[in-house]
Amino acid sequence: MTRIRSAGLPVLGAVTALAVWWSATAVFGIRSFFLPAPPDIVEAFRRQPAYLLRETGSTVAVTVTGFGIAVVAGLLLAMTLTAWRALERATLPVLVALNSVPKVAVAPLLVVWLGFGAQPKIVLVVLICFFPVVVATMAGLTSTPAELSELSRSLSASVWQAYVKIRLPWALPQMFVGLKVGISLAVIGAVVAEINNPTGGLGAVIVLSGTSFDTPLAFAAITLLAVLSTALFYLVVALERLLVPWARAISG
Amino acid sequence: MIALTRVSRTFPARSETVAALHEIDLTVAEGEFVAVIGRSGCGKSTLLRLIAGLLEPTSGTITVDGGPVHGPRRDVALMQQQPALLPWRTALGNVLLPVEMARLPRAAGAGRARELLDAVGLAGFHHRHPYELSGGMQQRVALCRALIQQPRVLLMDEPFSALDALTREDMAAQLQALHLARPATTVFVTHSIQEAVLLADRVVVLSPRPGRVREVLAVDIPRPRSLGRSAALPAVAECVAHLHDVLAKAGDA
């Protein structure tokens, strides 16, 4: 019974929202140019599925590449900074200042610097999801409980052993908080870059559909973005369940 | 054997320094079980961390087995107040942590780890994670982890204080059995008079601020002792009453 309820209620909510939307367009006679009904969006997708899927693939490539670079660089930077206190104190103000720059505002500059290819898009994704990864990982690496630090000292653990066997695994749950924030931001970063520089991807589809007044096509692209973003987020969640199954148990 | 000679320790606090321990003289014989008892703030934990090599004394000398203490040693095991288990490791994996830290073969340690877990009543729980275990079970795992390397010296910092009364009694009985089977030189910090009298060969009473040795009481009661049967013995009642008196006087601060 609870299982049916836990699966059924979200579905019911989604179906209701769609029904309200659909009936609103029908009852108030809203034209599809202004607000397309759900079938118009399906129709827009069925008109050119290959094109839309290709552009989705392009957005996925930019998002995942940028996210991957941000994660690797973010983890390395967080590990370096937490290992070396002086460096952390010297670098943190610069990092915070850089982070407070709205990354979206840099998008046109990136095109000036890096041209019209995939590079400026990937760089924007990196910029936008780098900081959450760094901050969360640093928080995780500095949150080792005092009794565990004392334990590793009393066991005469080497610095490396203490890091690999205690400090790093302990940081994983918080690291994943950063990864989950990061992957959602990565999709946003990719779309912003594509809208700014519409040479490909779902962001470009939205821009081009605007110039041809094809609102259902824009909605089809937005729907695909939502699906993409959700899928990537749950991929990270799945990875978390796989790598740190104990995190849910101790926090719940 | 542990020997402390005129050991003092102060801690910096705001503008002045606070003396935690003042000129402690204490000898614990090979295989002896000594309980250290006192009110909070009397430096019990500091004393233990000095012997463990986790803190340096401000003055005085500490030797373990004849050698001066300069840092943590692998033949000295510390059991903390919290279980301090790694949540991603099973009970068995947690017990094996010291073996891995010492870079000893895991396979040989695993056999001994299983024996220890069985001995403390965790036979069916080797592959459970800490979050699947009760507080008492977690502390038993921590006890096994402290014993896995067959330490010559076992230091215990109020290890049962977070447990309910019945679990405490069980664990004290198991600790006594393990100690009788293989006596390690043990310093057991507690604030429970009953626990001290049940477990210890001698009870050291510390007075607070700064911690000094107020009295050392030998407990000459035959083993194995139990809280149930031994509590009625006149000798036990006398020890307990005496320690209450000493602590009441020591608690003038």
Coordinates of C-alpha atoms in Angstrom, one line a residue:
Chain A
M1 CA 0.0 0.0 0.0
T2 CA 2.7 2.5 1.0
R3 CA 4.6 1.4 -2.1
I4 CA 1.7 2.2 -4.4
R5 CA 1.3 5.5 -2.6
S6 CA 5.0 6.4 -2.9
A7 CA 5.1 5.7 -6.6
G8 CA 1.5 6.8 -7.3
L9 CA 1.4 10.2 -5.7
P10 CA 4.2 11.8 -7.8
V11 CA 2.7 10.4 -11.0
L12 CA -0.7 11.7 -10.0
G13 CA 0.8 15.2 -9.3
A14 CA 2.5 15.2 -12.7
V15 CA -0.6 14.1 -14.6
T16 CA -2.7 16.7 -12.8
A17 CA -0.3 19.5 -13.7
L18 CA -0.3 18.4 -17.4
A19 CA -4.1 18.2 -17.4
V20 CA -4.5 21.7 -15.9
W21 CA -2.0 23.1 -18.6
W22 CA -3.7 21.3 -21.4
S23 CA -7.3 22.2 -20.4
A24 CA -6.2 25.8 -19.8
T25 CA -5.0 26.1 -23.4
A26 CA -8.2 24.5 -24.7
V27 CA -10.7 26.4 -22.4
F28 CA -9.1 29.9 -22.9
G29 CA -8.3 29.2 -26.6
I30 CA -4.6 30.0 -26.1
R31 CA -2.8 29.9 -29.5
S32 CA 0.1 27.4 -29.7
F33 CA 2.3 30.3 -30.8
F34 CA 1.8 31.8 -27.3
L35 CA 1.6 28.6 -25.1
P36 CA 1.5 25.3 -26.9
A37 CA -0.5 22.4 -25.5
P38 CA 1.3 19.2 -24.6
P39 CA 0.3 17.5 -27.9
D40 CA 1.7 20.4 -29.9
I41 CA 5.1 19.8 -28.2
V42 CA 4.9 16.1 -29.0
E43 CA 4.1 17.0 -32.6
A44 CA 7.1 19.4 -32.8
F45 CA 9.3 16.6 -31.6
R46 CA 7.9 14.1 -34.0
R47 CA 8.4 16.4 -37.0
Q48 CA 12.2 16.3 -36.6
P49 CA 13.4 13.8 -34.0
A50 CA 16.8 13.2 -35.5
Y51 CA 17.6 16.9 -35.4
L52 CA 16.5 17.3 -31.8
L53 CA 18.3 14.2 -30.6
R54 CA 21.5 15.3 -32.3
E55 CA 21.3 18.7 -30.6
T56 CA 20.6 17.0 -27.3
G57 CA 23.7 14.9 -27.8
S58 CA 25.7 18.0 -28.4
T59 CA 24.4 19.6 -25.1
V60 CA 25.1 16.3 -23.3
A61 CA 28.7 16.3 -24.6
V62 CA 29.4 19.9 -23.5
T63 CA 27.7 19.3 -20.1
V64 CA 29.5 16.1 -19.3
T65 CA 32.9 17.2 -20.6
G66 CA 32.7 20.5 -18.6
F67 CA 31.4 18.7 -15.5
G68 CA 34.1 16.1 -15.7
I69 CA 36.9 18.7 -16.0
A70 CA 35.4 20.7 -13.1
V71 CA 35.1 17.6 -10.9
V72 CA 38.7 16.5 -11.5
A73 CA 40.1 20.0 -11.1
G74 CA 37.8 20.7 -8.2
L75 CA 38.8 17.6 -6.3
L76 CA 42.5 18.2 -6.9
L77 CA 42.3 21.8 -5.8
A78 CA 40.3 21.0 -2.7
M79 CA 42.8 18.3 -1.7
T80 CA 45.7 20.6 -2.2
L81 CA 44.1 23.5 -0.3
T82 CA 43.1 21.3 2.7
A83 CA 46.6 19.7 2.8
W84 CA 48.4 23.0 2.8
R85 CA 46.9 25.5 5.2
A86 CA 49.0 28.5 4.1
L87 CA 48.0 28.0 0.5
E88 CA 44.3 27.8 1.5
R89 CA 44.5 31.1 3.3
A90 CA 46.3 32.7 0.3
T91 CA 44.0 31.3 -2.3
L92 CA 40.5 31.3 -0.7
P93 CA 39.9 35.1 -1.0
V94 CA 40.7 34.9 -4.7
L95 CA 38.4 31.9 -5.2
V96 CA 35.6 33.6 -3.3
A97 CA 36.0 36.7 -5.4
L98 CA 36.0 34.7 -8.6
N99 CA 33.0 32.8 -7.5
S100 CA 31.0 35.9 -6.8
V101 CA 31.4 37.0 -10.5
P102 CA 28.2 36.0 -12.3
K103 CA 29.6 33.3 -14.6
V104 CA 26.8 33.9 -17.1
A105 CA 28.1 37.4 -17.7
V106 CA 31.4 35.9 -18.9
A107 CA 29.8 33.9 -21.7
P108 CA 30.2 36.6 -24.4
L109 CA 33.9 37.2 -23.4
L110 CA 34.6 33.5 -23.7
V111 CA 33.5 33.6 -27.3
V112 CA 35.8 36.5 -27.9
W113 CA 38.7 34.6 -26.3
L114 CA 38.0 31.1 -27.5
G115 CA 36.0 31.4 -30.8
F116 CA 32.7 29.8 -31.8
G117 CA 33.5 26.1 -31.2
A118 CA 32.7 23.9 -28.3
Q119 CA 35.6 25.3 -26.2
P120 CA 33.9 28.5 -24.8
K121 CA 30.8 26.4 -23.9
I122 CA 32.9 23.8 -22.0
V123 CA 34.8 26.5 -20.2
L124 CA 31.6 28.1 -19.1
V125 CA 30.3 24.8 -17.7
V126 CA 33.6 24.3 -15.9
L127 CA 33.4 27.8 -14.4
I128 CA 29.9 27.4 -13.2
C129 CA 30.1 24.0 -11.5
F130 CA 33.7 24.1 -10.3
F131 CA 33.1 26.1 -7.1
P132 CA 30.4 23.9 -5.5
V133 CA 32.6 20.9 -6.0
V134 CA 35.6 22.7 -4.4
V135 CA 33.7 24.1 -1.5
A136 CA 31.8 20.8 -0.7
T137 CA 35.0 18.7 -0.9
M138 CA 36.9 21.1 1.3
A139 CA 34.1 21.0 3.8
G140 CA 34.2 17.2 3.7
L141 CA 37.9 17.0 4.1
T142 CA 38.0 19.3 7.1
S143 CA 35.1 17.7 8.9
T144 CA 36.8 14.5 10.1
P145 CA 35.6 14.0 13.7
A146 CA 38.1 14.6 16.5
E147 CA 37.8 11.0 17.8
L148 CA 38.7 9.6 14.4
S149 CA 41.7 11.8 14.1
E150 CA 42.8 10.7 17.5
L151 CA 42.2 7.1 16.6
S152 CA 44.4 7.3 13.6
R153 CA 47.1 9.0 15.6
S154 CA 47.0 6.4 18.3
L155 CA 47.3 3.7 15.7
S156 CA 50.5 5.4 14.4
A157 CA 49.0 5.8 11.0
S158 CA 51.1 7.5 8.3
V159 CA 49.8 10.7 6.8
W160 CA 48.9 8.8 3.7
Q161 CA 47.1 6.0 5.6
A162 CA 45.1 8.5 7.6
Y163 CA 44.1 10.3 4.4
V164 CA 43.2 7.3 2.3
K165 CA 41.6 5.2 5.0
I166 CA 39.8 7.8 7.1
R167 CA 39.8 11.4 5.9
L168 CA 38.9 10.9 2.2
P169 CA 36.2 8.3 2.7
W170 CA 34.7 10.5 5.4
A171 CA 34.6 13.4 2.9
L172 CA 32.7 11.4 0.2
P173 CA 29.1 12.2 1.3
Q174 CA 29.8 15.9 1.4
M175 CA 31.7 15.7 -1.9
F176 CA 28.5 14.2 -3.4
V177 CA 26.5 17.2 -2.2
G178 CA 28.8 19.3 -4.3
L179 CA 28.6 17.0 -7.3
K180 CA 24.8 17.1 -7.2
V181 CA 24.7 20.9 -7.1
G182 CA 27.4 20.9 -9.8
I183 CA 25.6 18.7 -12.3
S184 CA 22.4 20.7 -12.2
L185 CA 24.5 23.9 -12.7
A186 CA 26.4 22.3 -15.5
V187 CA 23.3 21.9 -17.6
I188 CA 22.4 25.5 -17.0
G189 CA 25.9 26.6 -18.0
A190 CA 25.8 24.6 -21.2
V191 CA 22.4 26.1 -22.2
V192 CA 23.5 29.6 -21.4
A193 CA 26.6 29.2 -23.5
E194 CA 24.6 27.7 -26.4
I195 CA 22.1 30.6 -26.3
N196 CA 24.9 33.0 -26.3
N197 CA 26.7 31.3 -29.1
P198 CA 24.0 29.3 -31.0
T199 CA 26.1 27.1 -33.1
G200 CA 24.6 23.9 -31.8
G201 CA 22.9 22.2 -28.9
L202 CA 19.4 22.6 -27.4
G203 CA 20.2 26.2 -26.4
A204 CA 20.7 26.9 -30.1
V205 CA 17.4 25.2 -30.9
I206 CA 15.6 27.5 -28.5
V207 CA 17.2 30.6 -30.1
L208 CA 16.5 29.5 -33.7
S209 CA 12.9 28.5 -32.9
G210 CA 12.4 32.0 -31.5
T211 CA 13.6 33.6 -34.8
S212 CA 11.1 31.4 -36.7
F213 CA 8.2 31.9 -34.2
D214 CA 8.1 28.1 -33.6
T215 CA 7.2 28.1 -30.0
P216 CA 6.3 24.3 -29.8
L217 CA 9.8 23.5 -31.0
A218 CA 11.2 25.7 -28.2
F219 CA 9.1 23.8 -25.7
A220 CA 10.2 20.5 -27.1
A221 CA 13.8 21.6 -26.6
I222 CA 13.0 22.8 -23.0
T223 CA 11.3 19.5 -22.3
L224 CA 14.3 17.6 -23.5
L225 CA 16.6 19.8 -21.3
A226 CA 14.4 19.0 -18.3
V227 CA 14.6 15.3 -19.0
L228 CA 18.4 15.6 -19.6
S229 CA 19.0 17.5 -16.4
T230 CA 16.9 15.1 -14.3
A231 CA 18.6 12.1 -15.9
L232 CA 22.1 13.4 -15.2
F233 CA 21.2 14.3 -11.6
Y234 CA 19.9 10.8 -10.9
L235 CA 23.0 9.3 -12.5
V236 CA 25.1 11.2 -9.9
V237 CA 22.6 10.0 -7.2
A238 CA 23.0 6.4 -8.4
L239 CA 26.8 6.7 -8.3
E240 CA 26.5 8.0 -4.8
R241 CA 24.3 5.1 -3.7
L242 CA 26.9 2.8 -5.2
L243 CA 30.0 4.4 -3.7
V244 CA 28.7 5.6 -0.3
P245 CA 25.8 3.4 0.6
W246 CA 26.5 4.1 4.3
A247 CA 25.9 7.9 3.9
R248 CA 22.1 7.6 3.7
A249 CA 22.1 5.2 6.6
I250 CA 24.0 7.4 9.0
S251 CA 22.2 10.6 8.0
G252 CA 18.8 9.1 8.0
Chain B
M1 CA 54.6 -1.7 33.1
I2 CA 53.8 2.0 33.2
A3 CA 55.7 4.4 35.4
L4 CA 54.9 8.1 35.8
T5 CA 57.3 10.3 37.8
R6 CA 56.3 13.8 38.9
V7 CA 54.3 14.2 35.7
S8 CA 52.6 17.6 35.3
R9 CA 50.7 19.0 32.4
T10 CA 49.3 22.5 31.8
F11 CA 47.2 23.9 29.0
P12 CA 47.3 27.4 27.7
A13 CA 43.9 29.2 28.3
R14 CA 43.3 32.8 27.3
S15 CA 45.9 34.8 29.2
E16 CA 47.1 32.3 31.8
T17 CA 47.8 28.6 31.8
V18 CA 45.6 26.0 33.5
A19 CA 47.2 23.1 35.3
A20 CA 45.4 19.8 34.4
L21 CA 47.7 17.5 36.2
H22 CA 50.2 18.2 39.0
E23 CA 53.2 16.0 39.9
I24 CA 51.5 12.6 39.4
D25 CA 53.5 9.6 40.6
L26 CA 52.0 6.3 39.5
T27 CA 53.3 2.9 38.7
V28 CA 51.2 0.2 37.0
A29 CA 52.7 -3.3 37.2
E30 CA 52.8 -5.7 34.3
G31 CA 49.3 -7.1 33.7
E32 CA 47.8 -5.0 36.4
F33 CA 44.4 -3.4 36.1
V34 CA 44.2 0.1 37.5
A35 CA 41.1 2.2 37.5
V36 CA 41.4 6.0 37.6
I37 CA 38.4 7.7 39.1
G38 CA 37.6 11.3 39.8
R39 CA 35.2 14.1 39.1
S40 CA 35.0 15.7 35.7
G41 CA 37.9 18.1 35.1
C42 CA 40.3 16.2 37.3
G43 CA 42.6 15.4 34.3
K44 CA 41.6 11.7 33.9
S45 CA 41.6 11.9 30.2
T46 CA 44.7 14.0 30.0
L47 CA 46.5 11.3 32.1
L48 CA 45.5 8.7 29.6
R49 CA 46.5 10.7 26.6
L50 CA 49.9 11.4 28.2
I51 CA 50.5 7.6 28.6
A52 CA 49.2 7.0 25.1
G53 CA 51.8 9.5 23.7
L54 CA 49.1 11.7 22.2
L55 CA 50.1 14.5 24.6
E56 CA 53.5 15.5 25.9
P57 CA 53.9 16.2 29.6
T58 CA 54.9 19.7 30.6
S59 CA 57.3 18.2 33.1
G60 CA 58.1 14.8 34.5
T61 CA 58.8 11.5 32.8
I62 CA 56.6 8.7 31.6
T63 CA 58.0 5.3 30.7
V64 CA 56.2 2.2 29.2
D65 CA 58.0 -1.1 29.5
G66 CA 61.1 0.8 30.5
G67 CA 61.3 3.1 27.5
P68 CA 60.3 6.8 27.6
V69 CA 57.1 7.7 25.8
H70 CA 57.7 10.0 22.8
G71 CA 54.5 9.3 20.8
P72 CA 51.9 6.7 20.0
R73 CA 53.2 3.1 20.0
R74 CA 51.7 0.1 18.4
D75 CA 51.8 -2.0 21.6
V76 CA 49.7 0.6 23.4
A77 CA 46.0 0.6 22.5
L78 CA 43.6 3.3 23.3
M79 CA 39.8 2.8 23.6
Q80 CA 37.9 6.0 23.5
Q81 CA 34.6 7.1 25.0
Q82 CA 33.0 7.1 21.6
P83 CA 33.1 3.9 19.5
A84 CA 34.8 5.9 16.7
L85 CA 34.0 3.3 14.1
L86 CA 34.4 3.9 10.4
P87 CA 30.8 3.9 9.0
W88 CA 31.8 2.4 5.7
R89 CA 33.5 -0.6 7.2
T90 CA 31.8 -3.7 8.6
A91 CA 32.4 -4.8 12.2
L92 CA 35.2 -7.1 11.0
G93 CA 36.7 -4.4 8.8
N94 CA 36.8 -2.0 11.7
V95 CA 38.5 -4.5 14.0
L96 CA 41.1 -5.0 11.3
L97 CA 41.9 -1.3 10.9
P98 CA 44.9 -1.4 13.3
V99 CA 46.3 -4.5 11.4
E100 CA 46.1 -2.6 8.1
M101 CA 47.7 0.5 9.7
A102 CA 50.6 -1.6 10.9
R103 CA 50.8 -3.1 7.4
L104 CA 50.5 -6.6 8.8
P105 CA 48.9 -9.5 6.7
R106 CA 45.1 -9.1 6.8
A107 CA 44.4 -12.8 6.6
A108 CA 46.2 -13.6 9.9
G109 CA 44.5 -10.7 11.6
A110 CA 41.1 -11.8 10.3
G111 CA 41.2 -15.0 12.2
R112 CA 41.9 -13.3 15.5
A113 CA 39.4 -10.6 14.7
R114 CA 36.7 -13.2 14.3
E115 CA 37.6 -14.9 17.6
L116 CA 37.5 -11.5 19.4
L117 CA 34.1 -10.6 17.9
D118 CA 32.8 -14.0 18.9
A119 CA 34.2 -13.6 22.4
V120 CA 32.3 -10.4 23.0
G121 CA 29.0 -11.9 21.7
L122 CA 29.0 -10.5 18.2
A123 CA 29.2 -13.9 16.5
G124 CA 26.4 -13.2 14.0
F125 CA 27.4 -9.6 13.4
H126 CA 30.8 -9.7 11.7
H127 CA 29.6 -8.3 8.4
R128 CA 27.2 -5.7 9.8
H129 CA 27.9 -2.0 9.5
P130 CA 28.1 0.3 12.5
Y131 CA 24.7 1.8 11.8
E132 CA 23.2 -1.6 12.0
L133 CA 24.5 -2.1 15.5
S134 CA 23.3 -0.8 18.9
G135 CA 25.5 1.5 20.9
G136 CA 26.7 -1.4 23.1
M137 CA 27.5 -3.5 20.1
Q138 CA 29.5 -0.6 18.5
Q139 CA 31.5 -0.2 21.7
R140 CA 32.2 -4.0 21.7
V141 CA 33.6 -3.7 18.2
A142 CA 35.8 -0.8 19.4
L143 CA 37.0 -3.1 22.3
C144 CA 37.9 -5.8 19.8
R145 CA 39.7 -3.2 17.7
A146 CA 41.7 -2.2 20.8
L147 CA 42.6 -5.8 21.5
I148 CA 43.4 -7.0 18.0
Q149 CA 47.1 -6.2 18.2
Q150 CA 47.4 -7.9 21.5
P151 CA 48.6 -4.7 23.2
R152 CA 50.9 -4.8 26.2
V153 CA 49.2 -1.7 27.5
L154 CA 45.4 -1.0 27.2
L155 CA 44.2 2.5 27.9
M156 CA 40.4 2.9 28.3
D157 CA 38.8 6.4 28.5
E158 CA 35.3 6.0 30.1
P159 CA 34.6 3.4 27.4
F160 CA 31.2 2.4 28.8
S161 CA 29.9 5.8 29.9
A162 CA 27.6 6.3 27.0
L163 CA 25.8 2.9 27.5
D164 CA 22.8 2.0 29.5
A165 CA 23.2 0.5 32.9
L166 CA 22.6 -3.2 31.9
T167 CA 24.8 -3.0 28.9
R168 CA 27.6 -1.5 31.0
E169 CA 27.4 -4.4 33.4
D170 CA 27.6 -6.9 30.5
M171 CA 30.5 -5.2 29.0
A172 CA 32.4 -4.9 32.3
A173 CA 31.9 -8.6 32.8
Q174 CA 33.2 -9.3 29.3
L175 CA 36.2 -7.0 29.8
Q176 CA 37.0 -8.8 33.1
A177 CA 36.9 -12.2 31.3
L178 CA 39.1 -11.0 28.5
H179 CA 41.5 -9.5 31.0
L180 CA 41.7 -12.7 33.1
A181 CA 42.3 -14.7 29.9
R182 CA 45.1 -12.4 28.7
P183 CA 46.1 -9.7 31.2
A184 CA 47.3 -6.6 29.5
T185 CA 48.6 -3.7 31.7
T186 CA 45.4 -1.7 31.8
V187 CA 44.5 1.9 32.9
F188 CA 40.7 2.3 33.0
V189 CA 39.3 5.8 33.4
T190 CA 35.8 5.9 34.8
H191 CA 33.5 7.9 37.0
S192 CA 31.6 4.9 38.2
I193 CA 32.7 3.6 41.6
Q194 CA 31.0 0.2 41.1
E195 CA 32.8 -0.3 37.7
A196 CA 36.1 0.6 39.3
V197 CA 35.7 -1.8 42.2
L198 CA 34.4 -4.6 40.0
L199 CA 37.3 -4.4 37.5
A200 CA 40.4 -3.0 39.2
D201 CA 43.3 -4.4 41.2
R202 CA 43.9 -0.9 42.4
V203 CA 41.8 2.3 42.2
V204 CA 43.5 5.6 41.9
V205 CA 41.4 8.6 43.1
L206 CA 42.3 11.9 41.5
S207 CA 41.3 15.3 43.0
P208 CA 40.4 18.1 40.6
R209 CA 42.0 21.3 39.5
P210 CA 44.9 20.5 39.2
G211 CA 44.6 16.7 39.1
R212 CA 46.6 15.1 41.9
V213 CA 46.7 11.5 43.2
R214 CA 44.4 11.7 46.3
E215 CA 44.5 8.1 47.2
V216 CA 45.3 4.7 45.9
L217 CA 43.1 1.9 47.1
A218 CA 43.9 -1.8 46.6
V219 CA 40.9 -4.0 45.9
D220 CA 41.5 -7.4 47.4
I221 CA 38.4 -9.2 46.3
P222 CA 38.7 -12.6 44.6
R223 CA 38.0 -12.8 40.9
P224 CA 35.9 -13.3 38.9
R225 CA 33.8 -10.6 40.4
S226 CA 30.3 -9.8 39.4
L227 CA 28.1 -6.9 40.2
G228 CA 25.3 -9.3 41.2
R229 CA 27.0 -11.6 43.6
S230 CA 30.0 -9.6 44.7
A231 CA 27.9 -6.5 45.6
A232 CA 26.8 -8.2 48.8
L233 CA 30.3 -9.0 49.9
P234 CA 31.4 -6.9 52.9
A235 CA 34.7 -6.2 51.3
V236 CA 33.0 -4.7 48.2
A237 CA 30.6 -2.6 50.2
E238 CA 33.6 -1.3 52.3
C239 CA 35.6 -0.4 49.1
V240 CA 32.6 1.3 47.6
A241 CA 31.8 3.2 50.8
H242 CA 35.4 4.3 51.2
L243 CA 35.7 5.6 47.7
H244 CA 32.4 7.5 48.1
D245 CA 33.9 9.2 51.2
V246 CA 37.2 10.0 49.5
L247 CA 35.5 11.4 46.4
A248 CA 33.1 13.5 48.5
K249 CA 36.2 15.0 50.2
A250 CA 38.0 15.4 46.9
G251 CA 35.1 17.2 45.5
D252 CA 35.5 20.3 47.5
A253 CA 36.2 22.2 44.4

